[in-house]
Tab-separated table of C-alpha atoms in Angstrom:
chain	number	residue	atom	x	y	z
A	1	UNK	CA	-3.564	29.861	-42.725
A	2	UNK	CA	-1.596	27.869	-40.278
A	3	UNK	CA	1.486	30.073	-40.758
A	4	UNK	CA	-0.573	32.821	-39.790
A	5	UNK	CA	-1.939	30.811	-36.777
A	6	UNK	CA	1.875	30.444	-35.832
A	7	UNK	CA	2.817	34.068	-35.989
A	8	UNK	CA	-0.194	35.111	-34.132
A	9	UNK	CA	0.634	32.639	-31.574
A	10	UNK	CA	4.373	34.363	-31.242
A	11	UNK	CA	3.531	38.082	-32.226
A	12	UNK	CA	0.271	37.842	-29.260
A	13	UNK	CA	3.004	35.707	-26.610
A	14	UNK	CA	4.953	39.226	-27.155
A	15	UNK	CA	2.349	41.593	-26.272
A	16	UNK	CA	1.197	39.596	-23.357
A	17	UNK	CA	4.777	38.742	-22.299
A	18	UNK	CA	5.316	42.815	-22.541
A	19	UNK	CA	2.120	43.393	-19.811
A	20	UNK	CA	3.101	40.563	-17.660
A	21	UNK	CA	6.788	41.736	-17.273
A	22	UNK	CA	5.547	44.960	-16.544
A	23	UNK	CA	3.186	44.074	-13.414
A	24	UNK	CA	5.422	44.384	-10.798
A	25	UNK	CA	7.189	47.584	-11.505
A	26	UNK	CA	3.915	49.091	-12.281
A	27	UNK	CA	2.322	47.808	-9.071
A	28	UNK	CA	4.975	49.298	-7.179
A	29	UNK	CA	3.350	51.718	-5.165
A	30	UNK	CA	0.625	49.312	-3.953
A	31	UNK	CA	3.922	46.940	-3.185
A	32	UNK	CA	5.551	49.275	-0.915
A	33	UNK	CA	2.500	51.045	0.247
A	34	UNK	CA	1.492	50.520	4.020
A	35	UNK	CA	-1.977	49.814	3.058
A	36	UNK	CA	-0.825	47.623	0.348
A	37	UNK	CA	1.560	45.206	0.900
A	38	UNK	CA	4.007	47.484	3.159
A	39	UNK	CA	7.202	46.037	1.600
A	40	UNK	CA	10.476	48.004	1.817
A	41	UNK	CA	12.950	49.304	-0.169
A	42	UNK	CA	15.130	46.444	-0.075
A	43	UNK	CA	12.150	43.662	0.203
A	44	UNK	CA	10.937	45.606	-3.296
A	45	UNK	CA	14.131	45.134	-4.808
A	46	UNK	CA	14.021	41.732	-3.467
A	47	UNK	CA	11.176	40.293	-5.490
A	48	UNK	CA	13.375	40.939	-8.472
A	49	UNK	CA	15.882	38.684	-7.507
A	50	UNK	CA	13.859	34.991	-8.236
A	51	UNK	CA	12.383	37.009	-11.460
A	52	UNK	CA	16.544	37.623	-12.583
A	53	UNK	CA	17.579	34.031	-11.004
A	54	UNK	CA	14.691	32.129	-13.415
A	55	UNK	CA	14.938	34.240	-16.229
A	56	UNK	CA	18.825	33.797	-16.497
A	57	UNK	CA	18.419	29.995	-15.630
A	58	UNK	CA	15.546	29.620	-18.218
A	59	UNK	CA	17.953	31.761	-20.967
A	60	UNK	CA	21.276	29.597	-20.872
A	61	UNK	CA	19.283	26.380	-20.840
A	62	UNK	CA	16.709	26.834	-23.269
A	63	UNK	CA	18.870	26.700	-26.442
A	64	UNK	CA	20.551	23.049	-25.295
A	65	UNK	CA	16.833	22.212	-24.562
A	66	UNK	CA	15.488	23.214	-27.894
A	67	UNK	CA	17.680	21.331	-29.535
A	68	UNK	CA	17.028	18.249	-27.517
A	69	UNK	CA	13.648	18.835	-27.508
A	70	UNK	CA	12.462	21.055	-30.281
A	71	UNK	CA	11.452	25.228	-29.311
A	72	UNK	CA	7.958	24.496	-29.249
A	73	UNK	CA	8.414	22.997	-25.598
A	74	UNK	CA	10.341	25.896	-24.848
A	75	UNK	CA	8.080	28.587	-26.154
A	76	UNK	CA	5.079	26.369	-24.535
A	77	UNK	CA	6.913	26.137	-21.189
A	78	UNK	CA	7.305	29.939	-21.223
A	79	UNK	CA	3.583	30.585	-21.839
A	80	UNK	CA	2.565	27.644	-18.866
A	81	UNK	CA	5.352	29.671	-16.646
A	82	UNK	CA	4.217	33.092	-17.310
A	83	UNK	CA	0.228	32.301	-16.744
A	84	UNK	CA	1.211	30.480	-13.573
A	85	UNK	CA	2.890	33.789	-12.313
A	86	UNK	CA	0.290	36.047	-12.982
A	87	UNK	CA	-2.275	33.515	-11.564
A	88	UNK	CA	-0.054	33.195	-8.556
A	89	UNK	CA	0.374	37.180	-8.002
A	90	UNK	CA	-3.403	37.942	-8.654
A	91	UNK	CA	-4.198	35.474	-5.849
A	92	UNK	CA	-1.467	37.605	-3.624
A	93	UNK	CA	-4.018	40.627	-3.412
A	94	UNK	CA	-6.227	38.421	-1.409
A	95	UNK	CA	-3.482	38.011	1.392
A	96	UNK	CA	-2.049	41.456	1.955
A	97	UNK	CA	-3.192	41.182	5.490
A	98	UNK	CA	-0.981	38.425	6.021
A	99	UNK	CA	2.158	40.125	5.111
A	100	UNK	CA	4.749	37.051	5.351
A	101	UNK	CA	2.339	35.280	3.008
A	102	UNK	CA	1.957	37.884	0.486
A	103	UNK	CA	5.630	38.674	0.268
A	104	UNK	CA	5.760	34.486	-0.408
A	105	UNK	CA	3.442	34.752	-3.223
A	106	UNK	CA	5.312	37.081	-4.597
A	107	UNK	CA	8.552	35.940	-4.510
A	108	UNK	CA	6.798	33.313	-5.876
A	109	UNK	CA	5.614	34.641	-8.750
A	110	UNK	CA	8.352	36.758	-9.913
A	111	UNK	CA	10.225	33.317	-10.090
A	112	UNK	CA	7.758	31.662	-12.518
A	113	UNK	CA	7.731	34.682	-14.336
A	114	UNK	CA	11.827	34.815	-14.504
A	115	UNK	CA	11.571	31.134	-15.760
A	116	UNK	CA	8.531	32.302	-18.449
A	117	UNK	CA	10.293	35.297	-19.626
A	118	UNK	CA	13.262	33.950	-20.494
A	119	UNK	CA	11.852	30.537	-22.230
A	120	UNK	CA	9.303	32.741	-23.791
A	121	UNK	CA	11.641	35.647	-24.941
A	122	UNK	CA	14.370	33.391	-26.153
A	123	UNK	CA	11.764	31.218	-28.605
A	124	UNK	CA	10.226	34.034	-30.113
A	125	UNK	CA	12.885	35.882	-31.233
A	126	UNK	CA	14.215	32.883	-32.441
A	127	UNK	CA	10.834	31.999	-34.566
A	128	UNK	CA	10.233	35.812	-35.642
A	129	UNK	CA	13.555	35.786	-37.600
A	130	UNK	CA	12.749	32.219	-38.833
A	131	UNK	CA	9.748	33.303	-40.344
A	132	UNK	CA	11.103	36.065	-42.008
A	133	UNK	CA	14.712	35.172	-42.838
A	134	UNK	CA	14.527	37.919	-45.302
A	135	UNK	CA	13.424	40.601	-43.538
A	136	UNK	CA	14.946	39.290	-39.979
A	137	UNK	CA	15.313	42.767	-38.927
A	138	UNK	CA	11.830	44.117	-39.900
A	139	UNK	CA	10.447	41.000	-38.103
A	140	UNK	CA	12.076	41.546	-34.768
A	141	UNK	CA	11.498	45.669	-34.546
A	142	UNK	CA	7.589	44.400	-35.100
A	143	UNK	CA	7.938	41.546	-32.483
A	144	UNK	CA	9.597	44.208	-30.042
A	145	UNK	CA	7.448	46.873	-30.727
A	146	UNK	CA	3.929	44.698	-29.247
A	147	UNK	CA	6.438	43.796	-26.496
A	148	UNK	CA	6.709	47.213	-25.899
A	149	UNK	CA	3.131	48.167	-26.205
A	150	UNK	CA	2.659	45.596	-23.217
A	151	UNK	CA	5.137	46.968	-21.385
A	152	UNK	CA	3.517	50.621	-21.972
A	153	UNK	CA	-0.178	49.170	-21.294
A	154	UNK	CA	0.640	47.520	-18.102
A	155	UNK	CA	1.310	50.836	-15.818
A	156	UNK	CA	-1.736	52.553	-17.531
A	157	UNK	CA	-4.095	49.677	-16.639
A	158	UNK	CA	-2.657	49.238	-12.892
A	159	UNK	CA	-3.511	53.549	-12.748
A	160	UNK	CA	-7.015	52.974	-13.687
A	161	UNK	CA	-7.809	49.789	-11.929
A	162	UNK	CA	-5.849	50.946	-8.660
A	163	UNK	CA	-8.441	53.691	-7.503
A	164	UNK	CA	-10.916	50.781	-7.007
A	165	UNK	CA	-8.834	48.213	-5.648
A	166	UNK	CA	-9.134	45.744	-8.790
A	167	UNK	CA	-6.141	46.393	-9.603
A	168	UNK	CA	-5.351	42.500	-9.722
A	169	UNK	CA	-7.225	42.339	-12.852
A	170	UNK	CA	-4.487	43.273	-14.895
A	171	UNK	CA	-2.166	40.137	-13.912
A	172	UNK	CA	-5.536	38.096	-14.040
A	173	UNK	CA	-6.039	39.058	-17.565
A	174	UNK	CA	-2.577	38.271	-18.832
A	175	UNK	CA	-2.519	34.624	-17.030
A	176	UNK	CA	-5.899	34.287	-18.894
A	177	UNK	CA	-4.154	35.298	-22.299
A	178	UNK	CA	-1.513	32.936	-22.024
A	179	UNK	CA	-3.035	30.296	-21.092
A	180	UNK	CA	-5.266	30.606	-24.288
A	181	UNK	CA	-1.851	31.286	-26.157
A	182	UNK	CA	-0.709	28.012	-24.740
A	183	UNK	CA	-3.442	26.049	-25.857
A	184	UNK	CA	-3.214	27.488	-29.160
A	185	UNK	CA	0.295	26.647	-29.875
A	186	UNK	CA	0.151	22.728	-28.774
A	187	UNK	CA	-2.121	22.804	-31.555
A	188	UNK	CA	0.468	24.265	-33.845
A	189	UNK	CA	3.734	22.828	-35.321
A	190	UNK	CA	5.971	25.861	-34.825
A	191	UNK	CA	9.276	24.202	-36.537
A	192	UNK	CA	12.555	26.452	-36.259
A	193	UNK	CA	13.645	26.583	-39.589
A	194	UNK	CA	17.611	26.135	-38.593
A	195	UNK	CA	16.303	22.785	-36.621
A	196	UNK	CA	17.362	20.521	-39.070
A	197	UNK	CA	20.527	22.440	-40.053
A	198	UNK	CA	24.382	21.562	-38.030
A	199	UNK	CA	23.679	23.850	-35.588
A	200	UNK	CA	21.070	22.091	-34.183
A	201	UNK	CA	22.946	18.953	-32.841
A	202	UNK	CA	26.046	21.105	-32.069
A	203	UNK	CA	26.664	20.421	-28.226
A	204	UNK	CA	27.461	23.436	-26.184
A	205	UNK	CA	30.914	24.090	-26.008
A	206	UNK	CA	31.151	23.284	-29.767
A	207	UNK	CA	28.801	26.221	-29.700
A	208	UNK	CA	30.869	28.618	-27.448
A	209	UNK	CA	33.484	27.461	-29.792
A	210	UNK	CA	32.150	28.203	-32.710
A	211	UNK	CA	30.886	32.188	-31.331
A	212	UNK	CA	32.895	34.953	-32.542
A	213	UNK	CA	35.118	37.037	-30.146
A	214	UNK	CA	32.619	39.829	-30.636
A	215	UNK	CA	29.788	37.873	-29.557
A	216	UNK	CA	31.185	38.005	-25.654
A	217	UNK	CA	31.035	42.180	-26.440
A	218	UNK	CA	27.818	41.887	-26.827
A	219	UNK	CA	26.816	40.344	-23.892
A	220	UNK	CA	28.745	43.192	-21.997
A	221	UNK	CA	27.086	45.224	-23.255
A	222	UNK	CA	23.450	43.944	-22.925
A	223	UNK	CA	24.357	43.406	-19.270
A	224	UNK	CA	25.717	46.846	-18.547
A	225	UNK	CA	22.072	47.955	-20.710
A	226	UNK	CA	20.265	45.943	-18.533
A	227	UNK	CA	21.213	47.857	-15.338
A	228	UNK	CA	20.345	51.127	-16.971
A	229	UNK	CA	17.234	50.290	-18.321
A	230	UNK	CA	15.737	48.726	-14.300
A	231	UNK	CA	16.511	51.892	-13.439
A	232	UNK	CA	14.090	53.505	-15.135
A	233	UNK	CA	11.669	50.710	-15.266
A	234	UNK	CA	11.646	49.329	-12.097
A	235	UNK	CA	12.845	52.218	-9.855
A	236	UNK	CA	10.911	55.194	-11.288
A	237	UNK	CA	7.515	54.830	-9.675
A	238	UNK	CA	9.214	54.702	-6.417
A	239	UNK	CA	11.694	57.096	-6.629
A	240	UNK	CA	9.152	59.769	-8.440
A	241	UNK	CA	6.562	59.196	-5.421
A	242	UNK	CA	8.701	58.992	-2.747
A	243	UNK	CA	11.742	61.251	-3.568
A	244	UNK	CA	10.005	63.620	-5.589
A	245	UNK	CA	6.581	63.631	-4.370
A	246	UNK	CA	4.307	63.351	-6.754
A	247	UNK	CA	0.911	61.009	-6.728
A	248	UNK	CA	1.374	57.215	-7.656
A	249	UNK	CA	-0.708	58.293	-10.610
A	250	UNK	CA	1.916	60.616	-11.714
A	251	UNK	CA	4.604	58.447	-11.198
A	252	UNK	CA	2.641	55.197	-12.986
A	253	UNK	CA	1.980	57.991	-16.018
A	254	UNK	CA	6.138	58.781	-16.023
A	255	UNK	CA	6.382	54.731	-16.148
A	256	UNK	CA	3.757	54.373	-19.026
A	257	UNK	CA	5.131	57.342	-21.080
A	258	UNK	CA	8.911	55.337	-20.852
A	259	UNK	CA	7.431	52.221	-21.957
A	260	UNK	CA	5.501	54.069	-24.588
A	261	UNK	CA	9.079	55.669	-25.626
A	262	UNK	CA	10.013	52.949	-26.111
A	263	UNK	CA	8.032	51.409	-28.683
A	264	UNK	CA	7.469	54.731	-30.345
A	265	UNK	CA	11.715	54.502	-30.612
A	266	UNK	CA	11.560	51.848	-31.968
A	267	UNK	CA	9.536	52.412	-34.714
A	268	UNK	CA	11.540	55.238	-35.472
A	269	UNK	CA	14.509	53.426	-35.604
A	270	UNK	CA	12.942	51.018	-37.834
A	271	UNK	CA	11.896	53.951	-40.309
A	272	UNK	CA	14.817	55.939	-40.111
A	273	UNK	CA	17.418	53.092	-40.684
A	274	UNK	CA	16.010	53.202	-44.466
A	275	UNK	CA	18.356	56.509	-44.211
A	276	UNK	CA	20.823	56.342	-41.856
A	277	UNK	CA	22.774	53.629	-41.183
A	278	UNK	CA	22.117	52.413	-38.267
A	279	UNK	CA	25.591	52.410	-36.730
A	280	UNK	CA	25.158	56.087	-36.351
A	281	UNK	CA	21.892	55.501	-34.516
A	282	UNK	CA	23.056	52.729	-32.328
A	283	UNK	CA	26.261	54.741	-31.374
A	284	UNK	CA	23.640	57.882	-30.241
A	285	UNK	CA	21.792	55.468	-27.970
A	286	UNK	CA	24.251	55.429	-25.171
A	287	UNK	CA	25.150	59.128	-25.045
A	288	UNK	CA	21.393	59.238	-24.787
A	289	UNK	CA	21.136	57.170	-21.856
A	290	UNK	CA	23.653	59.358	-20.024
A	291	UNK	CA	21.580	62.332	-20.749
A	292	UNK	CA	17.954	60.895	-19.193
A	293	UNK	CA	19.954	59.288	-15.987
A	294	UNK	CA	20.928	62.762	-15.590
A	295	UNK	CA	17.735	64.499	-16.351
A	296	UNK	CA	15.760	61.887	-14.546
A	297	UNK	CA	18.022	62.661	-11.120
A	298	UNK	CA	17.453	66.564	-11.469
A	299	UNK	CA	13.495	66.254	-12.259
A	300	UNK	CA	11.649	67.650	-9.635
A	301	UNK	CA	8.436	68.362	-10.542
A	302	UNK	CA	5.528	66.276	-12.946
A	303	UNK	CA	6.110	67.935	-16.022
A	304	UNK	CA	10.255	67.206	-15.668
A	305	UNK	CA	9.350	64.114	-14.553
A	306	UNK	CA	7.564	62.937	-17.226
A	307	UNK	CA	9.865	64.193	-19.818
A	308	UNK	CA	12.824	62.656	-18.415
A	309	UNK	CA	11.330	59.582	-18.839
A	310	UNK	CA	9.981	60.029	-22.238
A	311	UNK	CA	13.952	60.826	-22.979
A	312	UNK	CA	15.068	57.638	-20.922
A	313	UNK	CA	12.675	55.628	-22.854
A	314	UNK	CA	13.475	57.056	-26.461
A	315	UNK	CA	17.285	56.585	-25.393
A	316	UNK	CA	16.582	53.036	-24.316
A	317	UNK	CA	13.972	52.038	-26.772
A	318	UNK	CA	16.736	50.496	-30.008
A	319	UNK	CA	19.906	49.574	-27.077
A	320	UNK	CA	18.478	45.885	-27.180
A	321	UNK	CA	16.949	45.151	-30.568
A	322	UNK	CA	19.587	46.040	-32.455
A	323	UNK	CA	22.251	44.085	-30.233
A	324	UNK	CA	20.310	40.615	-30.189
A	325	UNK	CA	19.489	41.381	-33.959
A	326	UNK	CA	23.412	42.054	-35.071
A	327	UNK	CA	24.717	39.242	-32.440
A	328	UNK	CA	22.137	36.615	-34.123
A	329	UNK	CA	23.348	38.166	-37.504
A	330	UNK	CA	27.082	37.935	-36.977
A	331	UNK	CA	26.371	33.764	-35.786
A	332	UNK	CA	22.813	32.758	-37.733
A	333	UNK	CA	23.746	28.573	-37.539
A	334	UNK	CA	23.242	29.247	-33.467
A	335	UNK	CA	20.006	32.108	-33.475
A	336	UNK	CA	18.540	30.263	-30.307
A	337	UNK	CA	21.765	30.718	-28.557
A	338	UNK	CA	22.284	33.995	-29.200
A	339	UNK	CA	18.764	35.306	-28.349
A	340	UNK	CA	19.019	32.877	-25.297
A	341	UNK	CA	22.353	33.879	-24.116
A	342	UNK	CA	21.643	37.786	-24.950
A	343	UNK	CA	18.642	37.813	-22.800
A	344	UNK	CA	20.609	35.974	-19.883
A	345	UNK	CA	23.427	38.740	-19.964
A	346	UNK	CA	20.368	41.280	-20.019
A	347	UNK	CA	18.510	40.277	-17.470
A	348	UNK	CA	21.750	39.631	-15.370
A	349	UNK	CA	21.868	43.042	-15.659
A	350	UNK	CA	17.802	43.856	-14.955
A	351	UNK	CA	18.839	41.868	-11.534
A	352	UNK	CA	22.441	44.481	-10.507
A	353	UNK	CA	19.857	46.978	-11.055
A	354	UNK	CA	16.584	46.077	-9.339
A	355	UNK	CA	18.596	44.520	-5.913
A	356	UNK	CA	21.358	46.454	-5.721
A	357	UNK	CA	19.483	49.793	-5.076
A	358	UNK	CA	17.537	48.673	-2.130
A	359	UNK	CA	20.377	47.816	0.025
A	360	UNK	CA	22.454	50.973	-1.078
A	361	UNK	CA	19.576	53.439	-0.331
A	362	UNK	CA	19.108	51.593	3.379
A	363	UNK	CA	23.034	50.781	4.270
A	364	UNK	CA	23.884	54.414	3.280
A	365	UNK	CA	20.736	56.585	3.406
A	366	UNK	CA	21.330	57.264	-0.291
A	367	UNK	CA	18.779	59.061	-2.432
A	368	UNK	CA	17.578	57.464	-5.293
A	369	UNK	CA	18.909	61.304	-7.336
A	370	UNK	CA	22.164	60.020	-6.723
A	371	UNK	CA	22.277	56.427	-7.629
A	372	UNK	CA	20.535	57.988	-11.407
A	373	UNK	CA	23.911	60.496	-11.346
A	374	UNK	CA	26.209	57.652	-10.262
A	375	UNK	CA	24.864	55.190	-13.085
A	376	UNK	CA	25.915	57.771	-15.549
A	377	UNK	CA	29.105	55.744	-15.377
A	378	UNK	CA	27.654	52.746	-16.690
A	379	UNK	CA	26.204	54.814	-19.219
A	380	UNK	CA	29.767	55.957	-20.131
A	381	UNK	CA	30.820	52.278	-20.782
A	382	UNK	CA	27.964	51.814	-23.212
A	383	UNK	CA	29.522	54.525	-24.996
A	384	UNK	CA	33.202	52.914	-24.915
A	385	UNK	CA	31.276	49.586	-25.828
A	386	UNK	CA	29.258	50.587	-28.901
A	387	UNK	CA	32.218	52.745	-30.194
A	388	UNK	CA	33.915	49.189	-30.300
A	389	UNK	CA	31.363	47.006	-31.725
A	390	UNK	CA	30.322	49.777	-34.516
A	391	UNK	CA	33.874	50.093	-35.839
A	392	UNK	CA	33.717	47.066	-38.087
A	393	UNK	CA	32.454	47.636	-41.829
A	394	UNK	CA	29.418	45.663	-41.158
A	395	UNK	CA	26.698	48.092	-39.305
A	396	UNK	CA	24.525	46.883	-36.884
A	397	UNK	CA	21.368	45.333	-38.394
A	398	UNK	CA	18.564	47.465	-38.258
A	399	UNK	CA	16.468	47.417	-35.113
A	400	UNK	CA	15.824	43.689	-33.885
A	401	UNK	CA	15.030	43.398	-30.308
């Protein structure tokens, strides 16, 4: 019964983790809206900076900190973090009349949410393959896949609640859920199973050391991912509203449907890896990606829309399972460092992506259509990048996240 206490604890952090990361992007049209909180292109691509900054910050430390302090404090941390943001943007809908204040709060909040994201994300894909050494794989596709259905939920909820201005329920909620999640894990022992093993009291350039060559390919390549993926996830409601014209509930529906892609990919990666190897599905991914960036810039209507994003997100959904899963394969002695170090590289990435566009579409009047047909290039490196990391023997471990 406690075991199941503990994987409820980590399998629940993922779901709420998945709505919480999700808030911003999906509030995006009250963010920029002039009866919202009026921000700009480039102040919207701003708030993503602190979120990128903590997350990265929170990612290379917390595997030196787990094994100093054990990843319960880490995972703990995250939850505290997380709840903290939400509470902290939910009490920004009060102020939207004060607009320096707002914009504060926000900034604010994406930072404790950087910091909770990547403590959080880093200890449970570290205790979802401990718990299931055997079925590693399995374990992570599942964690990933409530992740996802967070991620997917979040835009959906913001639609409904937005009509009536309660909109700030959503981030109330998920502050609410991990606080409870919090609680429930100090209660908990939530013991890595490699905490005891070499790896464990290995100090951190006997770590880097110890990495194989491949490892740095990897984060490459989640980094380069992670600039695709923002621009989809956190550019999509603005550019579908405001480039393309269609209603902010059209363009949160185009954002839910990619999220929901995205888990439904996943699954299907999961299932179909029983068949294929998935090599040959991780090496379709990228060319994939390079096909929705370009369908995504030519969309102009809701029904294109939509479907470009249902392609982005199917194209996206397996990218970063399966490269934390084979990266913690290839090194298992350091799984916190991987995952840690992974998710640092991604949301490097997340950052290029959500910051850089604002100041390109004001500095040179550039559409948003043509930073999606520029990206493509990025896309093309993916494709370089996976052709290199799929040419060993080994495949790429079936879906992970």
């Amino acid at each position: 019964m406690a075991r199941a206490i503990e994987i409820g604890t980590v399998y629940g952090g993922g779901l709420a983790l998945g709505i919480a990361l999700v808030s911003f992007p999906a509030a995006a049209t009250i963010l920029t809206a002039v009866d919202g909180y009026g921000l700009t292109s480039n102040q919207y691509g701003s708030i993503f900076l602190p979120l990128v900054a903590g997350a990265v910050l929170a990612s290379l430390f917390a595997p030196a900190l787990a094994r100093r302090h054990g990843l319960r404090a880490i995972l703990l941390a995250g939850f505290l973090s997380t709840a903290l943001a939400m509470s902290v943007f939910a009490l920004s809908s009060l102020l939207t009349q004060v607009h320096w204040l707002a914009f504060a709060l926000v900034l604010l909040a994406t930072g404790l949410l950087g910091l909770g994201f990547g403590a959080t994300l880093t200890a449970i894909n570290a205790y979802a393959a401990s718990f299931f050494p055997r079925r590693s794989e399995t374990a992570l596709t599942a964690l990933h896949t409530l992740l996802g259905t967070g991620t997917a939920l979040a835009p959906l909820i913001i639609a409904m609640l937005a009509d009536g201005g309660r909109w700030w329920l959503l981030p109330l909620a998920a502050a609410t859920a991990m606080f409870l999640l919090a609680g429930l894990g100090r209660t908990q022992p939530l013991v890595l199973a490699s905490e005891t093993g070499s790896g464990q009291t290995a100090g951190a350039w006997a770590v880097i050391r110890a990495l194989p060559a491949r490892f740095w390919i990897w984060i490459c390549f989640a980094l380069l991912y992670g600039v695709c993926e923002t621009l989809f996830g956190n550019w999509g409601t603005v550019y579908l509203n405001q480039q393309r014209g269609l209603t902010p509930a059209t363009a949160n529906l185009a954002l839910a449907v990619f999220w929901a892609a995205v888990t439904v990919g996943r699954l299907l990666v999961a299932v179909l890896s029983t068949r294929i190897p998935p090599a040959k599905i991780f090496r379709l991914l990228p060319v994939l990606i390079m096909l929705a960036l370009a369908a995504v810039a030519l969309a102009s209507g809701p029904t294109l829309g939509v479907m470009a994003f249902a392609l982005a997100g199917l194209a996206c959904s397996a990218c970063l399972p399966l490269s934390i899963g084979t990266a913690s394969g290839e090194s298992p002695r350091f799984v916190e460092t991987v995952s840690g170090w992974m998710v640092a590289a991604y949301m490097t990435g997340f950052g290029i992506g959500a910051f850089a566009v604002g100041p390109l579409r004001e500095a040179g009047d550039l559409p948003l259509s043509q930073v999606y047909l520029w990206a493509m290039a990025i896309a093309a490196v993916l494709i370089v990048l996976t052709l290199a990391l799929t040419r060993r023997s080994a495949p790429p471990a079936a879906a992970a996240t």
